Amino acid sequence: MKLYDHPRAPSPRRVRIFLAEKGLEVPRETVSIEDGGQLQPAFLARNPAGTVPLLELDDGTRIGESIAICRYFEALQPQPSLFGQGAVEQATVEMWNRRVEFDLLLAVFAAVRNAHPAFAGRALPGPVPVDQLPALAERSRGIAERMCDWLDRHLAGQRFLAGERFSVADISLLVGLDFARVGKLRLTEGRPQLLRWHTEVSARPSATA
Amino acid sequence: MKLYDHPRAPSPRRVRIFLAEKGLEVPRETVSIEDGGQLQPAFLARNPAGTVPLLELDDGTRIGESIAICRYFEALQPQPSLFGQGAVEQATVEMWNRRVEFDLLLAVFAAVRNAHPAFAGRALPGPVPVDQLPALAERSRGIAERMCDWLDRHLAGQRFLAGERFSVADISLLVGLDFARVGKLRLTEGRPQLLRWHTEVSARPSATA
């Protein structure tokens, strides 16, 4: 088994944190995104989406998409559960993970990729050039800010996003908040509950994975 | 238990198809999106995201987000499995469902909501007005078209998106392709494998749920 990885990109970090929480070690190979390694024919043959992370199993099966990779490991080793146990908790984790993905993580990605000079002509991942839309960057910053207002209220009532147990939704939020700094978005400022949550989750050993 | 629903919006349709495939019936209440019912205080108190579908359990627990609702029912009644069985199939379903969501379903939503006059000032769901970005509509049409090129190649090798078994990823794709017509996107045209797939999946009894 091999995990195609990158030490600074946000999506591979989600998988590394997930693995660290499970206490799993997986052989990793860094794809040199700096040199466009994820868009070279050799890698595109493995993952036509042109994205890392990608998990390759020994029989050649390939799993792309961070959360799909995480689900593979959840099924292999259910404990500690990071997708929830039982119907209600599983649904609650899925709900908060999706809310955080759509209105925070993807919004932060859009805010950074449509504005930062490093992503000129690459506003979306993948092999096809996509022009930046500065108006979308601005709109996305607003979406992320409003989502964090909601999360700040939500976290006033509970320790983690989906309740009293740490879950994959917390991983998505941590990666989103930290990557937001690339776009000079300091989303915990003025949001005491979100800051309390961020401080606690950042102190977990997995945060540095 | 009650499912807040709408007969023509695409996201509630995902849940209805899912329930029909499981052979489950759930009491439903239509939210009058035409009159902004999903943005009224009574509904926002139930789901601050201001979106349908929403599932309310008898103990007051509320589950938003289509796929989170589907996961609740998958856990309640695992057969027939629509999220896959075993680690590899579960991960494969998750991967294709996400690819279809991000680069087809969300792209189609963005294409329609950023261009169609019915969504002026409401380019995103939720209680906060969001201006349309015509350039984003155009970009999103291109993303959806390119994704369908990939799906057409992918479906040449297999019956359904995640293999030989129908899954939630197929539901997401069906809803995306059908909703695309609102934006005058005819995504099966010139794509024989995608058309073959669409014809077969549209003939399932669940497609009219």
CSV table of C-alpha atoms in Angstrom, one decimal:
chain,number,residue,atom,x,y,z
A,1,MET,CA,0.0,0.0,0.0
A,2,LYS,CA,1.2,3.5,-0.8
A,3,LEU,CA,-0.2,7.0,0.0
A,4,TYR,CA,0.7,9.7,-2.5
A,5,ASP,CA,1.1,12.7,-0.3
A,6,HIS,CA,2.3,16.3,0.0
A,7,PRO,CA,3.7,17.8,3.2
A,8,ARG,CA,2.1,21.3,2.9
A,9,ALA,CA,-1.1,20.8,0.8
A,10,PRO,CA,-4.3,20.9,2.9
A,11,SER,CA,-6.1,17.8,1.5
A,12,PRO,CA,-3.3,15.3,2.2
A,13,ARG,CA,-3.1,16.7,5.7
A,14,ARG,CA,-6.6,15.6,6.4
A,15,VAL,CA,-5.6,12.0,5.7
A,16,ARG,CA,-2.4,12.2,7.7
A,17,ILE,CA,-4.3,13.5,10.8
A,18,PHE,CA,-6.9,10.8,10.3
A,19,LEU,CA,-4.2,8.1,10.2
A,20,ALA,CA,-2.5,9.6,13.2
A,21,GLU,CA,-5.7,9.5,15.2
A,22,LYS,CA,-6.1,5.8,14.3
A,23,GLY,CA,-2.5,5.1,15.1
A,24,LEU,CA,-1.8,3.8,11.6
A,25,GLU,CA,1.3,4.2,9.6
A,26,VAL,CA,1.2,3.9,5.8
A,27,PRO,CA,4.2,4.2,3.4
A,28,ARG,CA,4.1,7.6,1.7
A,29,GLU,CA,5.5,9.1,-1.4
A,30,THR,CA,5.6,12.9,-1.9
A,31,VAL,CA,4.2,14.2,-5.2
A,32,SER,CA,6.1,17.4,-6.1
A,33,ILE,CA,3.2,19.7,-6.6
A,34,GLU,CA,5.7,22.6,-6.8
A,35,ASP,CA,6.8,21.1,-10.1
A,36,GLY,CA,3.3,20.1,-11.3
A,37,GLY,CA,4.0,16.4,-10.5
A,38,GLN,CA,0.3,15.8,-10.0
A,39,LEU,CA,-0.4,16.8,-13.6
A,40,GLN,CA,2.3,14.7,-15.2
A,41,PRO,CA,1.1,11.8,-17.4
A,42,ALA,CA,2.5,9.2,-14.9
A,43,PHE,CA,0.4,10.5,-12.1
A,44,LEU,CA,-2.7,11.3,-14.2
A,45,ALA,CA,-2.7,7.7,-15.3
A,46,ARG,CA,-3.1,6.9,-11.6
A,47,ASN,CA,-5.6,9.6,-10.8
A,48,PRO,CA,-7.2,11.5,-13.7
A,49,ALA,CA,-8.4,14.1,-11.3
A,50,GLY,CA,-4.8,15.2,-10.9
A,51,THR,CA,-5.1,15.5,-7.1
A,52,VAL,CA,-3.3,14.3,-4.0
A,53,PRO,CA,-3.9,12.4,-1.8
A,54,LEU,CA,-4.2,9.1,-3.6
A,55,LEU,CA,-4.1,5.7,-2.0
A,56,GLU,CA,-2.8,2.8,-4.0
A,57,LEU,CA,-3.4,-0.7,-2.7
A,58,ASP,CA,-1.2,-3.7,-3.4
A,59,ASP,CA,-3.6,-5.1,-5.9
A,60,GLY,CA,-3.5,-1.9,-7.9
A,61,THR,CA,-6.8,-0.5,-6.7
A,62,ARG,CA,-6.6,3.3,-6.4
A,63,ILE,CA,-8.7,5.4,-4.1
A,64,GLY,CA,-8.8,9.2,-4.6
A,65,GLU,CA,-10.5,11.9,-2.6
A,66,SER,CA,-9.4,12.5,1.0
A,67,ILE,CA,-12.6,11.4,2.7
A,68,ALA,CA,-12.8,8.2,0.6
A,69,ILE,CA,-9.3,7.3,1.7
A,70,CYS,CA,-10.3,8.0,5.3
A,71,ARG,CA,-13.4,5.8,5.0
A,72,TYR,CA,-11.2,2.9,3.7
A,73,PHE,CA,-9.2,3.1,6.9
A,74,GLU,CA,-12.3,3.5,9.1
A,75,ALA,CA,-13.6,0.2,7.6
A,76,LEU,CA,-10.2,-1.5,8.0
A,77,GLN,CA,-9.8,-0.4,11.6
A,78,PRO,CA,-13.0,0.9,13.1
A,79,GLN,CA,-11.5,2.1,16.4
A,80,PRO,CA,-11.3,4.8,17.5
A,81,SER,CA,-14.3,5.7,15.4
A,82,LEU,CA,-13.9,9.0,13.5
A,83,PHE,CA,-17.1,8.7,11.4
A,84,GLY,CA,-19.4,8.0,14.3
A,85,GLN,CA,-21.1,4.9,15.7
A,86,GLY,CA,-24.8,4.1,15.2
A,87,ALA,CA,-27.2,5.7,12.9
A,88,VAL,CA,-27.6,9.1,14.6
A,89,GLU,CA,-24.0,9.7,15.3
A,90,GLN,CA,-22.9,8.6,11.8
A,91,ALA,CA,-25.5,11.0,10.3
A,92,THR,CA,-24.5,13.8,12.6
A,93,VAL,CA,-20.8,13.5,11.7
A,94,GLU,CA,-21.6,13.3,8.0
A,95,MET,CA,-23.8,16.5,8.3
A,96,TRP,CA,-21.2,18.5,10.1
A,97,ASN,CA,-18.4,17.3,7.9
A,98,ARG,CA,-20.3,18.3,4.9
A,99,ARG,CA,-21.3,21.7,6.2
A,100,VAL,CA,-17.7,22.4,7.1
A,101,GLU,CA,-16.5,21.1,3.7
A,102,PHE,CA,-19.0,23.1,1.6
A,103,ASP,CA,-19.1,26.4,3.5
A,104,LEU,CA,-15.7,26.5,5.0
A,105,LEU,CA,-13.1,24.2,3.5
A,106,LEU,CA,-14.2,24.6,-0.1
A,107,ALA,CA,-14.9,28.3,0.5
A,108,VAL,CA,-11.4,28.8,1.8
A,109,PHE,CA,-9.9,26.9,-1.2
A,110,ALA,CA,-11.9,29.1,-3.5
A,111,ALA,CA,-10.9,32.2,-1.7
A,112,VAL,CA,-7.2,31.3,-1.9
A,113,ARG,CA,-7.1,29.8,-5.4
A,114,ASN,CA,-9.0,32.6,-7.1
A,115,ALA,CA,-6.8,35.3,-5.6
A,116,HIS,CA,-3.3,34.1,-4.7
A,117,PRO,CA,-0.7,34.7,-7.4
A,118,ALA,CA,0.6,31.2,-6.9
A,119,PHE,CA,-2.6,29.8,-8.4
A,120,ALA,CA,-2.8,32.1,-11.4
A,121,GLY,CA,-4.4,30.0,-14.2
A,122,ARG,CA,-5.0,27.2,-11.7
A,123,ALA,CA,-8.1,28.3,-9.9
A,124,LEU,CA,-9.2,24.7,-9.7
A,125,PRO,CA,-7.1,21.6,-9.2
A,126,GLY,CA,-6.7,19.3,-12.2
A,127,PRO,CA,-5.1,19.2,-15.6
A,128,VAL,CA,-7.2,21.8,-17.3
A,129,PRO,CA,-6.2,25.5,-16.8
A,130,VAL,CA,-8.9,27.5,-15.1
A,131,ASP,CA,-8.7,31.3,-14.8
A,132,GLN,CA,-9.1,33.0,-11.4
A,133,LEU,CA,-12.3,34.9,-10.6
A,134,PRO,CA,-11.5,37.6,-8.1
A,135,ALA,CA,-15.2,38.2,-7.4
A,136,LEU,CA,-15.5,34.5,-6.4
A,137,ALA,CA,-12.6,34.8,-4.1
A,138,GLU,CA,-14.3,37.8,-2.4
A,139,ARG,CA,-17.6,36.0,-2.2
A,140,SER,CA,-16.0,32.9,-0.8
A,141,ARG,CA,-14.3,34.9,2.0
A,142,GLY,CA,-17.7,36.1,3.1
A,143,ILE,CA,-19.1,32.5,3.0
A,144,ALA,CA,-16.3,31.3,5.2
A,145,GLU,CA,-16.7,34.2,7.7
A,146,ARG,CA,-20.4,33.6,8.0
A,147,MET,CA,-19.9,29.9,8.5
A,148,CYS,CA,-17.4,30.6,11.3
A,149,ASP,CA,-20.0,32.8,13.0
A,150,TRP,CA,-22.4,29.8,13.0
A,151,LEU,CA,-19.6,27.4,14.1
A,152,ASP,CA,-18.8,29.8,17.0
A,153,ARG,CA,-22.4,29.7,18.2
A,154,HIS,CA,-22.6,25.9,17.6
A,155,LEU,CA,-19.4,25.2,19.6
A,156,ALA,CA,-20.7,27.1,22.6
A,157,GLY,CA,-22.9,24.1,23.4
A,158,GLN,CA,-20.5,21.2,22.8
A,159,ARG,CA,-16.8,20.2,22.9
A,160,PHE,CA,-16.5,19.0,19.3
A,161,LEU,CA,-18.4,19.6,16.1
A,162,ALA,CA,-20.5,16.5,16.2
A,163,GLY,CA,-20.8,16.3,20.0
A,164,GLU,CA,-18.5,15.2,22.8
A,165,ARG,CA,-16.3,13.0,20.5
A,166,PHE,CA,-13.6,14.1,18.1
A,167,SER,CA,-14.5,13.2,14.5
A,168,VAL,CA,-13.5,13.6,10.9
A,169,ALA,CA,-15.6,16.8,10.9
A,170,ASP,CA,-13.1,18.3,13.4
A,171,ILE,CA,-10.2,17.3,11.1
A,172,SER,CA,-11.9,19.1,8.1
A,173,LEU,CA,-12.4,22.2,10.2
A,174,LEU,CA,-8.9,22.3,11.5
A,175,VAL,CA,-7.4,22.0,8.1
A,176,GLY,CA,-9.7,24.6,6.7
A,177,LEU,CA,-9.0,27.2,9.5
A,178,ASP,CA,-5.2,26.6,9.2
A,179,PHE,CA,-5.2,26.8,5.4
A,180,ALA,CA,-7.2,30.0,5.5
A,181,ARG,CA,-4.1,31.8,6.8
A,182,VAL,CA,-2.6,31.4,3.3
A,183,GLY,CA,-5.4,33.8,2.2
A,184,LYS,CA,-4.8,36.0,5.2
A,185,LEU,CA,-8.1,35.0,6.7
A,186,ARG,CA,-7.9,34.7,10.5
A,187,LEU,CA,-11.1,33.0,11.2
A,188,THR,CA,-10.8,32.4,14.9
A,189,GLU,CA,-10.4,36.1,15.7
A,190,GLY,CA,-13.4,37.5,17.6
A,191,ARG,CA,-14.9,34.0,17.9
A,192,PRO,CA,-14.1,32.8,21.4
A,193,GLN,CA,-15.7,29.3,21.1
A,194,LEU,CA,-14.1,28.6,17.8
A,195,LEU,CA,-10.7,29.8,19.2
A,196,ARG,CA,-11.2,27.5,22.3
A,197,TRP,CA,-11.9,24.6,19.9
A,198,HIS,CA,-9.0,25.4,17.7
A,199,THR,CA,-6.6,25.6,20.6
A,200,GLU,CA,-7.7,22.2,21.9
A,201,VAL,CA,-7.7,20.4,18.6
A,202,SER,CA,-4.3,21.9,17.6
A,203,ALA,CA,-2.8,20.5,20.8
A,204,ARG,CA,-3.6,16.9,19.8
A,205,PRO,CA,-0.5,15.0,18.7
A,206,SER,CA,-2.3,14.3,15.3
A,207,ALA,CA,-2.3,18.0,14.4
A,208,THR,CA,1.4,17.9,13.4
A,209,ALA,CA,1.1,14.7,11.3
B,1,MET,CA,-40.1,10.9,12.0
B,2,LYS,CA,-40.6,13.6,9.3
B,3,LEU,CA,-38.8,14.5,6.1
B,4,TYR,CA,-38.9,18.1,5.0
B,5,ASP,CA,-39.1,17.8,1.3
B,6,HIS,CA,-39.8,19.6,-2.0
B,7,PRO,CA,-41.1,17.8,-5.1
B,8,ARG,CA,-39.0,19.6,-7.7
B,9,ALA,CA,-35.7,20.7,-5.9
B,10,PRO,CA,-32.8,18.4,-6.8
B,11,SER,CA,-31.4,17.7,-3.3
B,12,PRO,CA,-34.6,16.3,-1.8
B,13,ARG,CA,-34.9,14.1,-4.9
B,14,ARG,CA,-31.6,12.4,-3.9
B,15,VAL,CA,-33.1,11.3,-0.6
B,16,ARG,CA,-36.4,10.2,-2.2
B,17,ILE,CA,-34.6,8.0,-4.7
B,18,PHE,CA,-32.5,6.6,-1.9
B,19,LEU,CA,-35.5,5.7,0.2
B,20,ALA,CA,-37.3,4.2,-2.8
B,21,GLU,CA,-34.3,2.0,-3.5
B,22,LYS,CA,-34.4,0.8,0.1
B,23,GLY,CA,-38.2,0.3,0.0
B,24,LEU,CA,-38.7,2.7,2.9
B,25,GLU,CA,-41.5,5.2,3.3
B,26,VAL,CA,-41.1,8.2,5.6
B,27,PRO,CA,-43.8,10.8,6.4
B,28,ARG,CA,-43.0,14.0,4.4
B,29,GLU,CA,-43.9,17.6,4.6
B,30,THR,CA,-43.3,19.9,1.6
B,31,VAL,CA,-41.5,23.2,2.4
B,32,SER,CA,-42.8,25.9,-0.1
B,33,ILE,CA,-39.5,27.0,-1.5
B,34,GLU,CA,-41.5,29.1,-4.1
B,35,ASP,CA,-42.5,31.3,-1.2
B,36,GLY,CA,-39.1,31.2,0.6
B,37,GLY,CA,-40.5,28.8,3.2
B,38,GLN,CA,-37.0,27.4,3.9
B,39,LEU,CA,-35.9,30.9,4.9
B,40,GLN,CA,-38.7,31.6,7.4
B,41,PRO,CA,-37.7,31.8,11.1
B,42,ALA,CA,-39.7,28.6,11.9
B,43,PHE,CA,-37.7,26.6,9.4
B,44,LEU,CA,-34.4,28.3,10.1
B,45,ALA,CA,-34.8,27.3,13.8
B,46,ARG,CA,-34.9,23.7,12.5
B,47,ASN,CA,-32.0,24.1,10.0
B,48,PRO,CA,-30.0,27.3,10.2
B,49,ALA,CA,-28.5,26.4,6.7
B,50,GLY,CA,-32.0,27.1,5.3
B,51,THR,CA,-32.0,24.1,3.1
B,52,VAL,CA,-34.2,21.1,2.4
B,53,PRO,CA,-34.1,18.1,2.8
B,54,LEU,CA,-34.1,18.0,6.5
B,55,LEU,CA,-34.9,14.9,8.6
B,56,GLU,CA,-36.5,15.3,12.0
B,57,LEU,CA,-36.5,12.3,14.4
B,58,ASP,CA,-39.2,11.7,17.0
B,59,ASP,CA,-36.8,12.8,19.8
B,60,GLY,CA,-36.2,16.1,18.1
B,61,THR,CA,-32.8,15.3,16.5
B,62,ARG,CA,-32.4,17.0,13.2
B,63,ILE,CA,-30.3,15.8,10.3
B,64,GLY,CA,-29.6,18.1,7.4
B,65,GLU,CA,-27.6,17.5,4.2
B,66,SER,CA,-28.9,14.9,1.8
B,67,ILE,CA,-26.1,12.5,2.1
B,68,ALA,CA,-26.2,12.6,5.9
B,69,ILE,CA,-29.9,11.7,5.8
B,70,CYS,CA,-29.1,8.9,3.4
B,71,ARG,CA,-26.4,7.6,5.7
B,72,TYR,CA,-28.9,7.5,8.6
B,73,PHE,CA,-31.2,5.2,6.6
B,74,GLU,CA,-28.2,3.1,5.4
B,75,ALA,CA,-27.3,2.5,9.1
B,76,LEU,CA,-31.0,1.7,10.0
B,77,GLN,CA,-31.5,-0.6,7.1
B,78,PRO,CA,-28.2,-1.8,5.5
B,79,GLN,CA,-29.8,-3.8,2.7
B,80,PRO,CA,-29.7,-3.2,-0.2
B,81,SER,CA,-26.4,-1.4,0.4
B,82,LEU,CA,-26.1,1.9,-1.4
B,83,PHE,CA,-22.9,3.0,0.2
B,84,GLY,CA,-21.0,-0.2,-0.5
B,85,GLN,CA,-19.9,-3.2,1.5
B,86,GLY,CA,-16.4,-3.8,2.7
B,87,ALA,CA,-13.5,-1.3,2.8
B,88,VAL,CA,-12.7,-1.2,-0.9
B,89,GLU,CA,-16.3,-0.9,-2.1
B,90,GLN,CA,-17.2,1.7,0.5
B,91,ALA,CA,-14.2,3.8,-0.4
B,92,THR,CA,-14.9,3.4,-4.1
B,93,VAL,CA,-18.5,4.6,-3.7
B,94,GLU,CA,-17.4,7.5,-1.6
B,95,MET,CA,-14.8,8.5,-4.2
B,96,TRP,CA,-17.2,8.5,-7.1
B,97,ASN,CA,-20.0,10.1,-5.1
B,98,ARG,CA,-17.6,12.9,-4.3
B,99,ARG,CA,-16.2,13.3,-7.7
B,100,VAL,CA,-19.7,13.5,-9.1
B,101,GLU,CA,-20.8,15.9,-6.4
B,102,PHE,CA,-17.9,18.3,-6.7
B,103,ASP,CA,-17.4,18.4,-10.5
B,104,LEU,CA,-20.9,17.6,-11.7
B,105,LEU,CA,-23.7,18.2,-9.2
B,106,LEU,CA,-22.2,21.3,-7.5
B,107,ALA,CA,-21.0,22.6,-10.9
B,108,VAL,CA,-24.5,22.2,-12.3
B,109,PHE,CA,-26.0,24.0,-9.3
B,110,ALA,CA,-23.4,26.8,-9.7
B,111,ALA,CA,-24.2,27.0,-13.4
B,112,VAL,CA,-27.9,27.3,-12.9
B,113,ARG,CA,-27.9,29.5,-9.8
B,114,ASN,CA,-25.4,32.0,-11.1
B,115,ALA,CA,-27.3,32.5,-14.4
B,116,HIS,CA,-31.0,31.7,-14.1
B,117,PRO,CA,-33.2,34.7,-13.4
B,118,ALA,CA,-35.2,32.7,-10.8
B,119,PHE,CA,-32.1,32.8,-8.6
B,120,ALA,CA,-31.2,36.5,-8.9
B,121,GLY,CA,-29.7,37.5,-5.5
B,122,ARG,CA,-29.8,33.9,-4.4
B,123,ALA,CA,-26.8,32.4,-6.1
B,124,LEU,CA,-26.3,30.2,-3.0
B,125,PRO,CA,-28.8,28.5,-0.8
B,126,GLY,CA,-29.4,30.0,2.7
B,127,PRO,CA,-30.7,33.1,4.4
B,128,VAL,CA,-28.0,35.5,3.2
B,129,PRO,CA,-28.5,37.1,-0.2
B,130,VAL,CA,-25.7,36.3,-2.6
B,131,ASP,CA,-25.2,38.0,-6.0
B,132,GLN,CA,-24.9,35.9,-9.2
B,133,LEU,CA,-21.5,35.7,-10.8
B,134,PRO,CA,-22.2,35.1,-14.6
B,135,ALA,CA,-18.5,34.2,-15.1
B,136,LEU,CA,-18.8,31.5,-12.5
B,137,ALA,CA,-21.9,30.1,-14.3
B,138,GLU,CA,-19.9,29.9,-17.5
B,139,ARG,CA,-16.9,28.3,-15.8
B,140,SER,CA,-19.1,25.8,-14.0
B,141,ARG,CA,-20.7,24.7,-17.3
B,142,GLY,CA,-17.2,23.9,-18.6
B,143,ILE,CA,-16.4,21.9,-15.5
B,144,ALA,CA,-19.6,19.9,-15.8
B,145,GLU,CA,-19.0,19.2,-19.5
B,146,ARG,CA,-15.4,18.0,-18.8
B,147,MET,CA,-16.5,15.8,-16.0
B,148,CYS,CA,-19.1,14.2,-18.2
B,149,ASP,CA,-16.4,13.4,-20.8
B,150,TRP,CA,-14.5,11.6,-18.0
B,151,LEU,CA,-17.7,9.8,-16.8
B,152,ASP,CA,-18.4,8.7,-20.4
B,153,ARG,CA,-15.0,7.1,-20.7
B,154,HIS,CA,-15.3,5.6,-17.2
B,155,LEU,CA,-18.7,4.0,-17.9
B,156,ALA,CA,-17.4,2.3,-21.0
B,157,GLY,CA,-15.8,-0.2,-18.6
B,158,GLN,CA,-18.6,-0.8,-16.1
B,159,ARG,CA,-22.3,-0.8,-15.6
B,160,PHE,CA,-22.6,1.7,-12.7
B,161,LEU,CA,-20.3,4.4,-11.4
B,162,ALA,CA,-18.7,2.4,-8.6
B,163,GLY,CA,-18.8,-1.0,-10.4
B,164,GLU,CA,-21.5,-3.5,-11.1
B,165,ARG,CA,-23.8,-2.4,-8.3
B,166,PHE,CA,-26.0,0.6,-8.2
B,167,SER,CA,-25.0,3.0,-5.5
B,168,VAL,CA,-25.6,6.4,-4.0
B,169,ALA,CA,-23.0,7.8,-6.5
B,170,ASP,CA,-25.5,6.9,-9.3
B,171,ILE,CA,-28.2,8.7,-7.5
B,172,SER,CA,-26.1,11.9,-7.4
B,173,LEU,CA,-25.2,11.6,-11.1
B,174,LEU,CA,-28.9,11.1,-12.1
B,175,VAL,CA,-30.0,14.1,-10.2
B,176,GLY,CA,-27.2,16.2,-11.5
B,177,LEU,CA,-27.8,15.3,-15.2
B,178,ASP,CA,-31.6,15.9,-14.9
B,179,PHE,CA,-31.2,19.2,-13.0
B,180,ALA,CA,-28.7,20.4,-15.7
B,181,ARG,CA,-31.6,20.7,-18.1
B,182,VAL,CA,-32.9,23.7,-16.1
B,183,GLY,CA,-29.7,25.3,-17.3
B,184,LYS,CA,-30.2,24.0,-20.8
B,185,LEU,CA,-27.2,21.7,-20.4
B,186,ARG,CA,-27.8,18.4,-22.2
B,187,LEU,CA,-24.9,16.5,-20.8
B,188,THR,CA,-25.7,13.1,-22.3
B,189,GLU,CA,-25.6,14.4,-25.8
B,190,GLY,CA,-22.6,13.0,-27.8
B,191,ARG,CA,-21.7,10.7,-24.8
B,192,PRO,CA,-23.0,7.3,-25.7
B,193,GLN,CA,-21.9,5.5,-22.5
B,194,LEU,CA,-23.3,8.2,-20.3
B,195,LEU,CA,-26.5,8.1,-22.3
B,196,ARG,CA,-26.7,4.3,-21.9
B,197,TRP,CA,-26.2,4.7,-18.2
B,198,HIS,CA,-28.8,7.5,-18.0
B,199,THR,CA,-31.4,5.4,-19.9
B,200,GLU,CA,-30.9,2.4,-17.6
B,201,VAL,CA,-30.9,4.3,-14.3
B,202,SER,CA,-33.9,6.5,-15.4
B,203,ALA,CA,-35.9,3.3,-16.0
B,204,ARG,CA,-35.6,2.2,-12.4
B,205,PRO,CA,-38.8,2.7,-10.4
B,206,SER,CA,-36.9,4.9,-7.9
B,207,ALA,CA,-36.2,7.5,-10.6
B,208,THR,CA,-39.8,8.9,-10.3
B,209,ALA,CA,-39.8,9.0,-6.5
